[in-house]
Short mmCIF file of C-alpha atoms in Angstrom, two decimals:
data_model
loop_
_atom_site.label_atom_id
_atom_site.label_comp_id
_atom_site.label_asym_id
_atom_site.label_seq_id
_atom_site.Cartn_x
_atom_site.Cartn_y
_atom_site.Cartn_z
CA MET A 1 140.01 119.01 140.24
CA ARG A 2 136.52 120.00 139.42
CA GLU A 3 135.42 120.73 142.39
CA GLU A 4 138.69 123.46 142.39
CA ILE A 5 137.29 124.72 139.46
CA LEU A 6 133.86 125.35 140.14
CA SER A 7 134.62 126.87 143.32
CA ARG A 8 136.59 129.27 140.99
CA GLN A 9 133.92 130.03 138.71
CA ALA A 10 131.53 130.56 142.01
CA ALA A 11 134.18 133.23 143.45
CA ASP A 12 134.57 135.04 140.33
CA MET A 13 130.22 135.13 140.00
CA ARG A 14 129.91 136.43 143.14
CA GLU A 15 132.46 139.25 142.36
CA GLN A 16 131.13 140.14 139.45
CA GLY A 17 127.66 139.81 140.67
CA ILE A 18 126.53 137.01 138.71
CA ASP A 19 123.88 134.33 139.86
CA ALA A 20 124.84 131.60 137.60
CA ILE A 21 126.73 130.84 134.57
CA VAL A 22 125.12 128.65 131.69
CA ALA A 23 128.17 127.21 129.88
CA CYS A 24 127.52 126.18 125.92
CA SER A 25 130.68 125.65 124.05
CA PRO A 26 132.34 122.15 124.47
CA GLU A 27 135.35 123.48 126.10
CA ASN A 28 133.37 125.15 128.52
CA PHE A 29 130.96 122.29 129.17
CA ALA A 30 133.98 120.48 129.54
CA TYR A 31 135.78 122.79 132.35
CA ALA A 32 133.20 122.46 134.73
CA ALA A 33 131.84 118.84 133.95
CA GLY A 34 135.32 117.36 133.10
CA PHE A 35 134.19 115.64 129.72
CA VAL A 36 132.93 116.77 125.97
CA VAL A 37 130.19 115.60 125.14
CA PRO A 38 130.91 113.18 121.91
CA SER A 39 128.19 114.90 119.22
CA GLN A 40 128.24 118.50 120.82
CA PRO A 41 131.63 119.36 118.59
CA LEU A 42 130.38 117.54 115.50
CA LEU A 43 126.59 118.84 115.66
CA ARG A 44 125.54 122.28 117.53
CA HIS A 45 122.16 121.87 117.36
CA ARG A 46 122.80 119.10 119.74
CA HIS A 47 123.13 121.66 122.96
CA ALA A 48 125.21 120.46 126.03
CA MET A 49 125.39 123.10 128.98
CA ALA A 50 126.78 123.16 131.95
CA VAL A 51 125.16 125.58 134.65
CA VAL A 52 127.17 126.43 137.68
CA SER A 53 125.63 128.71 140.03
CA ALA A 54 127.30 131.21 142.49
CA ASP A 55 127.39 128.84 145.34
CA ALA A 56 129.21 126.05 142.97
CA ALA A 57 126.23 124.05 142.11
CA LEU A 58 126.59 121.67 139.16
CA ASN A 59 124.07 120.81 136.58
CA LEU A 60 124.24 119.37 133.42
CA PHE A 61 121.10 120.13 130.43
CA VAL A 62 121.91 117.71 127.37
CA VAL A 63 120.12 116.09 124.50
CA ASP A 64 118.69 112.72 125.06
CA MET A 65 121.02 111.14 122.09
CA GLU A 66 123.78 111.80 124.74
CA GLU A 67 122.18 110.67 128.04
CA SER A 68 123.84 107.45 128.83
CA THR A 69 126.98 108.75 128.07
CA VAL A 70 126.73 111.92 130.45
CA VAL A 71 125.14 109.42 133.20
CA ARG A 72 128.31 107.48 133.01
CA GLU A 73 130.39 110.52 132.85
CA ALA A 74 128.95 112.35 135.58
CA PRO A 75 127.25 110.02 137.72
CA GLY A 76 125.19 111.93 140.48
CA VAL A 77 125.08 115.34 138.89
CA PRO A 78 121.57 116.54 138.10
CA LEU A 79 120.93 116.47 134.70
CA THR A 80 117.96 117.33 132.80
CA ILE A 81 117.38 116.09 128.94
CA TRP A 82 115.58 117.48 126.08
CA LYS A 83 114.71 115.74 122.99
CA GLU A 84 116.19 116.23 119.78
CA PHE A 85 113.40 115.95 117.48
CA SER A 86 110.30 117.26 119.44
CA ASP A 87 111.76 119.65 122.37
CA ASP A 88 112.33 122.90 121.59
CA ALA A 89 115.79 122.76 123.47
CA MET A 90 115.73 126.95 125.08
CA SER A 91 112.18 126.32 125.81
CA GLU A 92 113.19 123.45 127.95
CA LEU A 93 116.69 124.89 129.25
CA ALA A 94 114.80 127.68 130.27
CA THR A 95 112.40 125.53 132.28
CA MET A 96 115.66 124.08 133.91
CA LEU A 97 116.89 127.65 134.84
CA ARG A 98 113.51 128.32 136.76
CA GLY A 99 113.46 125.38 138.49
CA LEU A 100 116.65 126.07 139.60
CA GLY A 101 115.74 129.23 140.84
CA LEU A 102 116.96 131.40 138.10
CA SER A 103 114.02 132.76 136.61
CA GLY A 104 115.47 136.68 137.18
CA GLY A 105 118.76 138.07 138.07
CA ARG A 106 122.06 138.14 136.11
CA ILE A 107 123.21 134.68 134.20
CA GLY A 108 126.62 135.05 132.22
CA ILE A 109 126.19 133.08 128.94
CA GLU A 110 128.61 132.41 125.77
CA MET A 111 127.36 135.06 123.68
CA ASP A 112 129.98 134.03 120.96
CA TYR A 113 129.07 130.31 121.19
CA LEU A 114 125.17 130.12 121.76
CA PRO A 115 123.76 131.00 117.95
CA ALA A 116 121.36 133.97 117.66
CA GLY A 117 118.15 132.77 117.11
CA ASP A 118 118.35 130.56 120.44
CA PHE A 119 119.63 132.89 122.01
CA ALA A 120 116.77 135.35 121.63
CA ARG A 121 113.66 132.47 122.35
CA LEU A 122 116.36 131.79 125.44
CA SER A 123 115.70 135.38 126.68
CA ALA A 124 112.09 135.89 125.38
CA ALA A 125 111.73 132.89 127.48
CA LEU A 126 112.98 134.61 130.71
CA PRO A 127 111.79 138.26 130.25
CA ALA A 128 113.09 138.60 134.03
CA VAL A 129 116.68 137.51 133.25
CA THR A 130 119.49 139.75 132.58
CA PHE A 131 121.65 137.85 130.16
CA VAL A 132 125.62 139.12 130.45
CA PRO A 133 128.69 137.84 128.05
CA ALA A 134 130.82 134.88 130.28
CA GLU A 135 133.35 134.38 127.47
CA HIS A 136 135.63 136.24 128.58
CA LEU A 137 135.39 135.93 132.56
CA LEU A 138 135.52 131.98 131.34
CA SER A 139 138.98 132.52 129.20
CA ARG A 140 140.41 134.39 132.26
CA LEU A 141 139.63 131.59 134.41
CA ARG A 142 141.23 129.08 131.97
CA GLN A 143 144.25 130.44 131.68
CA ILE A 144 145.66 129.71 135.25
CA LYS A 145 145.54 125.94 135.64
CA THR A 146 144.76 123.76 138.06
CA PRO A 147 147.63 121.34 140.09
CA GLY A 148 145.80 118.33 138.20
CA GLU A 149 145.44 120.25 134.75
CA VAL A 150 148.87 121.21 134.75
CA ALA A 151 149.77 117.27 135.18
CA LEU A 152 147.55 116.41 132.76
CA LEU A 153 148.86 118.95 130.20
CA ARG A 154 152.19 117.40 130.61
CA ARG A 155 150.73 113.94 130.14
CA LEU A 156 149.29 115.12 126.90
CA ALA A 157 152.63 116.81 126.00
CA ARG A 158 154.45 113.97 127.08
CA ILE A 159 152.34 111.73 124.63
CA ALA A 160 152.33 114.09 121.63
CA ASP A 161 156.28 114.79 121.84
CA GLN A 162 156.77 110.67 122.12
CA ALA A 163 154.72 110.01 119.70
CA ILE A 164 156.23 112.12 116.93
CA GLY A 165 159.47 110.92 117.85
CA ASP A 166 158.98 107.33 117.83
CA THR A 167 157.21 107.98 114.49
CA LEU A 168 160.39 109.75 112.75
CA SER A 169 162.62 107.13 114.00
CA ALA A 170 160.75 104.79 112.20
CA LEU A 171 160.61 106.21 109.22
CA LYS A 172 162.72 105.80 106.09
CA PRO A 173 162.80 107.42 102.37
CA GLY A 174 160.42 105.87 100.41
CA ASP A 175 157.76 106.07 102.98
CA THR A 176 154.62 108.27 102.64
CA GLU A 177 152.94 111.02 104.57
CA LEU A 178 149.95 108.48 104.73
CA ASP A 179 152.80 106.38 106.65
CA ILE A 180 153.86 109.12 108.89
CA ALA A 181 150.13 109.69 109.81
CA ALA A 182 149.34 105.53 110.29
CA TYR A 183 152.39 105.56 112.53
CA LEU A 184 151.67 108.64 114.41
CA THR A 185 147.86 108.04 115.11
CA ARG A 186 148.35 104.54 116.44
CA ASN A 187 151.98 105.63 118.69
CA ILE A 188 148.93 108.10 119.90
CA TYR A 189 146.70 105.85 120.97
CA GLU A 190 148.95 103.40 122.32
CA LEU A 191 150.54 105.94 124.52
CA GLY A 192 147.21 106.67 126.21
CA ALA A 193 145.38 109.41 124.45
CA GLU A 194 141.54 109.14 123.69
CA HIS A 195 141.78 110.68 120.38
CA PHE A 196 143.65 113.86 118.57
CA LYS A 197 143.54 116.80 116.84
CA LEU A 198 144.87 118.73 113.94
CA LEU A 199 147.25 116.11 111.90
CA ILE A 200 149.88 117.83 110.48
CA THR A 201 152.16 115.58 107.75
CA ALA A 202 154.28 118.71 105.81
CA THR A 203 156.99 117.30 103.73
CA GLY A 204 159.43 118.69 101.29
CA GLU A 205 157.93 121.61 99.44
CA ARG A 206 154.81 121.38 101.42
CA SER A 207 156.62 121.97 104.80
CA GLN A 208 156.24 125.25 103.73
CA LEU A 209 151.98 125.27 104.13
CA PRO A 210 151.00 125.63 107.31
CA ASN A 211 147.96 122.91 108.21
CA VAL A 212 147.58 120.79 105.95
CA GLY A 213 147.12 116.56 106.22
CA PRO A 214 148.96 113.96 104.77
CA THR A 215 148.74 112.96 101.00
CA ASP A 216 150.38 109.99 99.13
CA ARG A 217 153.89 112.10 98.78
CA LYS A 218 157.00 110.24 99.09
CA LEU A 219 159.84 111.14 101.41
CA VAL A 220 162.92 111.23 99.29
CA ARG A 221 166.61 112.58 100.50
CA GLY A 222 167.02 116.53 101.30
CA ASP A 223 163.23 116.73 102.18
CA VAL A 224 162.46 118.63 105.39
CA CYS A 225 159.55 117.35 107.26
CA ARG A 226 156.94 119.32 109.65
CA VAL A 227 155.03 116.67 111.75
CA GLU A 228 152.32 117.86 114.41
CA ILE A 229 149.76 116.15 116.19
CA PHE A 230 147.35 117.11 119.72
CA SER A 231 146.50 114.52 121.81
CA VAL A 232 143.28 114.25 123.69
CA ILE A 233 142.24 113.25 127.07
CA GLY A 234 138.96 114.69 128.60
CA GLY A 235 138.80 117.79 126.00
CA TYR A 236 142.17 119.05 127.69
CA GLN A 237 145.15 119.33 124.40
CA ALA A 238 148.44 119.54 123.93
CA GLY A 239 150.39 120.32 120.54
CA VAL A 240 153.95 119.60 119.67
CA CYS A 241 155.32 119.62 116.42
CA ARG A 242 158.88 118.31 115.61
CA THR A 243 160.91 119.00 112.18
CA ALA A 244 163.41 116.58 110.42
CA TYR A 245 164.96 116.09 107.35
CA VAL A 246 165.73 113.17 105.08
CA GLU A 247 169.34 111.51 104.77
CA GLU A 248 171.09 114.75 104.09
CA PRO A 249 169.39 118.65 105.30
CA PRO A 250 169.13 120.67 102.10
CA PRO A 251 171.37 124.36 102.04
CA MET A 252 170.64 126.62 104.84
CA ALA A 253 168.30 124.08 106.94
CA GLU A 254 170.55 123.11 109.71
CA GLU A 255 171.37 127.38 110.10
CA VAL A 256 167.47 128.52 109.72
CA TRP A 257 167.05 125.49 112.46
CA GLN A 258 169.95 127.08 114.51
CA VAL A 259 167.89 130.34 114.57
CA MET A 260 164.58 128.17 115.90
CA VAL A 261 166.92 126.75 118.70
CA ASP A 262 168.01 129.88 119.96
CA CYS A 263 164.56 131.26 119.97
CA LYS A 264 163.47 128.44 121.87
CA TYR A 265 165.75 128.86 124.68
CA ARG A 266 165.22 132.38 124.56
CA LEU A 267 161.34 132.33 125.08
CA LEU A 268 161.92 129.98 128.11
CA ASP A 269 164.37 132.60 129.16
CA LEU A 270 161.74 135.67 128.82
CA ALA A 271 158.58 133.60 129.89
CA LYS A 272 157.70 134.05 133.83
CA PRO A 273 155.03 136.19 135.82
CA GLY A 274 154.73 139.72 135.09
CA ALA A 275 156.56 139.73 131.34
CA ASP A 276 154.54 140.93 129.06
CA CYS A 277 153.33 139.31 126.08
CA LEU A 278 153.74 141.82 123.60
CA GLU A 279 157.27 142.41 124.33
CA ILE A 280 158.53 138.44 124.23
CA TYR A 281 156.68 138.41 120.91
CA ASN A 282 158.34 141.67 119.38
CA ASP A 283 161.66 139.93 120.97
CA PHE A 284 160.82 136.79 118.39
CA VAL A 285 160.23 139.23 115.36
CA GLY A 286 163.68 140.90 116.08
CA ARG A 287 166.13 137.72 116.00
CA LEU A 288 164.01 136.49 113.25
CA LYS A 289 164.34 139.46 111.17
CA ALA A 290 167.63 139.86 111.98
CA HIS A 291 168.04 136.81 109.69
CA ASN A 292 165.98 137.92 107.14
CA LEU A 293 163.08 135.42 107.66
CA PRO A 294 159.66 136.43 108.03
CA PRO A 295 157.51 135.85 111.33
CA ILE A 296 153.62 135.17 111.83
CA SER A 297 151.49 137.10 114.15
CA PHE A 298 152.43 134.92 117.26
CA VAL A 299 155.19 132.78 118.65
CA GLY A 300 152.51 131.14 121.42
CA HIS A 301 149.49 130.89 123.16
CA GLY A 302 147.53 129.69 125.64
CA ILE A 303 146.81 125.97 125.96
CA GLY A 304 143.93 123.91 127.35
CA LEU A 305 140.55 123.10 126.48
CA HIS A 306 141.17 124.74 123.22
CA LEU A 307 143.82 124.59 120.86
CA HIS A 308 144.60 128.29 121.17
CA GLU A 309 143.28 130.05 124.20
CA ASP A 310 144.34 133.35 125.78
CA PRO A 311 146.74 134.98 126.20
CA TYR A 312 149.06 135.48 123.09
CA LEU A 313 152.41 135.95 122.71
CA GLY A 314 151.82 137.40 119.74
CA ALA A 315 150.72 141.13 118.00
CA THR A 316 147.28 140.76 119.68
CA PRO A 317 147.81 139.20 123.30
CA LEU A 318 144.04 138.77 123.90
CA LEU A 319 141.81 137.26 121.21
CA GLY A 320 139.52 139.85 120.01
CA GLN A 321 140.61 142.24 122.32
CA PRO A 322 142.89 144.61 119.96
CA GLY A 323 145.25 147.12 122.04
CA LYS A 324 145.03 145.32 125.12
CA SER A 325 147.78 144.21 126.82
CA ALA A 326 148.67 140.75 128.64
CA ALA A 327 151.16 139.84 131.04
CA LEU A 328 152.03 136.19 131.85
CA GLU A 329 151.05 134.75 135.34
CA GLU A 330 151.90 131.62 137.86
CA ASN A 331 150.43 128.37 136.33
CA MET A 332 149.56 129.05 133.24
CA VAL A 333 150.40 126.52 130.25
CA LEU A 334 151.32 127.95 126.65
CA GLY A 335 152.25 126.18 123.44
CA PHE A 336 155.16 127.80 122.37
CA GLU A 337 156.47 127.42 118.39
CA PRO A 338 159.71 129.10 116.68
CA LEU A 339 158.55 128.85 113.09
CA CYS A 340 159.31 130.03 110.00
CA TYR A 341 157.03 128.77 107.27
CA ARG A 342 158.12 130.68 104.28
CA THR A 343 162.35 130.85 104.90
CA GLY A 344 163.14 131.42 101.15
CA TYR A 345 165.03 127.99 100.72
CA GLY A 346 162.14 126.28 99.82
CA PHE A 347 160.89 124.46 103.04
CA GLY A 348 159.67 125.97 106.28
CA VAL A 349 160.37 125.07 110.22
CA GLN A 350 158.81 124.59 113.30
CA ASN A 351 159.89 123.92 117.03
CA LYS A 352 156.56 123.71 118.56
CA ASP A 353 156.51 122.78 122.52
CA LEU A 354 154.25 123.38 125.83
CA MET A 355 155.87 125.08 128.57
CA LEU A 356 154.26 126.30 132.06
CA ILE A 357 154.89 129.68 133.99
CA THR A 358 156.69 128.73 137.34
CA ALA A 359 156.81 131.08 140.47
CA THR A 360 160.11 132.13 139.00
CA GLY A 361 160.07 131.36 135.20
CA SER A 362 159.10 128.27 132.97
CA GLU A 363 159.60 124.96 132.58
CA LEU A 364 158.99 122.86 129.52
CA LEU A 365 156.73 120.30 129.48
CA SER A 366 157.68 118.23 126.53
CA ASP A 367 160.84 117.02 126.15
CA TYR A 368 161.17 113.65 125.32
CA THR A 369 162.36 114.37 121.89
CA ASP A 370 166.25 116.41 121.56
CA THR A 371 165.38 119.02 119.12
CA ASP A 372 168.72 120.79 119.73
CA ARG A 373 169.57 119.79 116.49
CA LEU A 374 167.29 118.70 113.37
CA ILE A 375 165.91 115.16 113.36
CA ARG A 376 167.44 112.65 111.05
CA ILE A 377 165.17 110.62 108.82
CA GLY A 378 166.88 107.34 107.41
#
């Protein structure tokens, strides 16, 4: 998987006239190296960078605290270590790049991630280098998944889906949102995830809130419950959300849910190579408006090494590029989520899955839990 990814980066660099790319963010480091440096997402100053040159060679640059982890994860990959409390990381990076024959020319770098002060020092240390933005290049490359990435995302989708399904089947009235979180996180790890992101447990009136964590609120008869989690392996992540009710659905819950189910199958029908992302989103908006339900600004997005990646099935298909359209392509993987937080009936519903864009259409990757009907608790 890594060799194919590095080769694709190198081919794109040669086409763009770029001599190397310095990946600074956790997701693009993982894209090149195959793993996330544990403390990089937590402490931004602990720079970990992957330098990919136009001949597809990989060199890594990491803080001394993480040396042993990186050596274990990337045996044999050339590695430069900088000392957290005595080195200027940008000075050490400049020395590394000069040693790779990159004292001049064009180098791509993530302008949307590297702090401005660090970039200023790096530029001053390498005055003959022309630094060019690489974030959109890397984003475009990451949209099209390799077979290995597809297989991993399929596994992650199944883990998240089964973990939620098994959790909901174990719940009973009187359990709390904290109990949901305890069941769910244990299931995620037992099914093989390395860790997880964005645990959402929203029950009763809280089901209308988009991104909330667990509380000591107890489940009572008639509650609607939204549960979402992203399972993670090697930096890759897949999110699934399921909606349930406790003992008896409240008025209009089943009718609103049927709208989401119809939208799910409509999205799967529309999603295919060449399909326009904005047109798919507008179809979803029209279906919700026909039932007086308010949409949010997207109904799906790319997924992989980040929670949200391009393209969006939304009002702006490319993040940070308003006015630009985008079409689906084969081997994209998207999270798609027919949802309505503010239904007007005191509850919110969400049905989030993963799909793969195939040569002729789309394929559902998260199919453990049957969501054609609301899930019953108790």
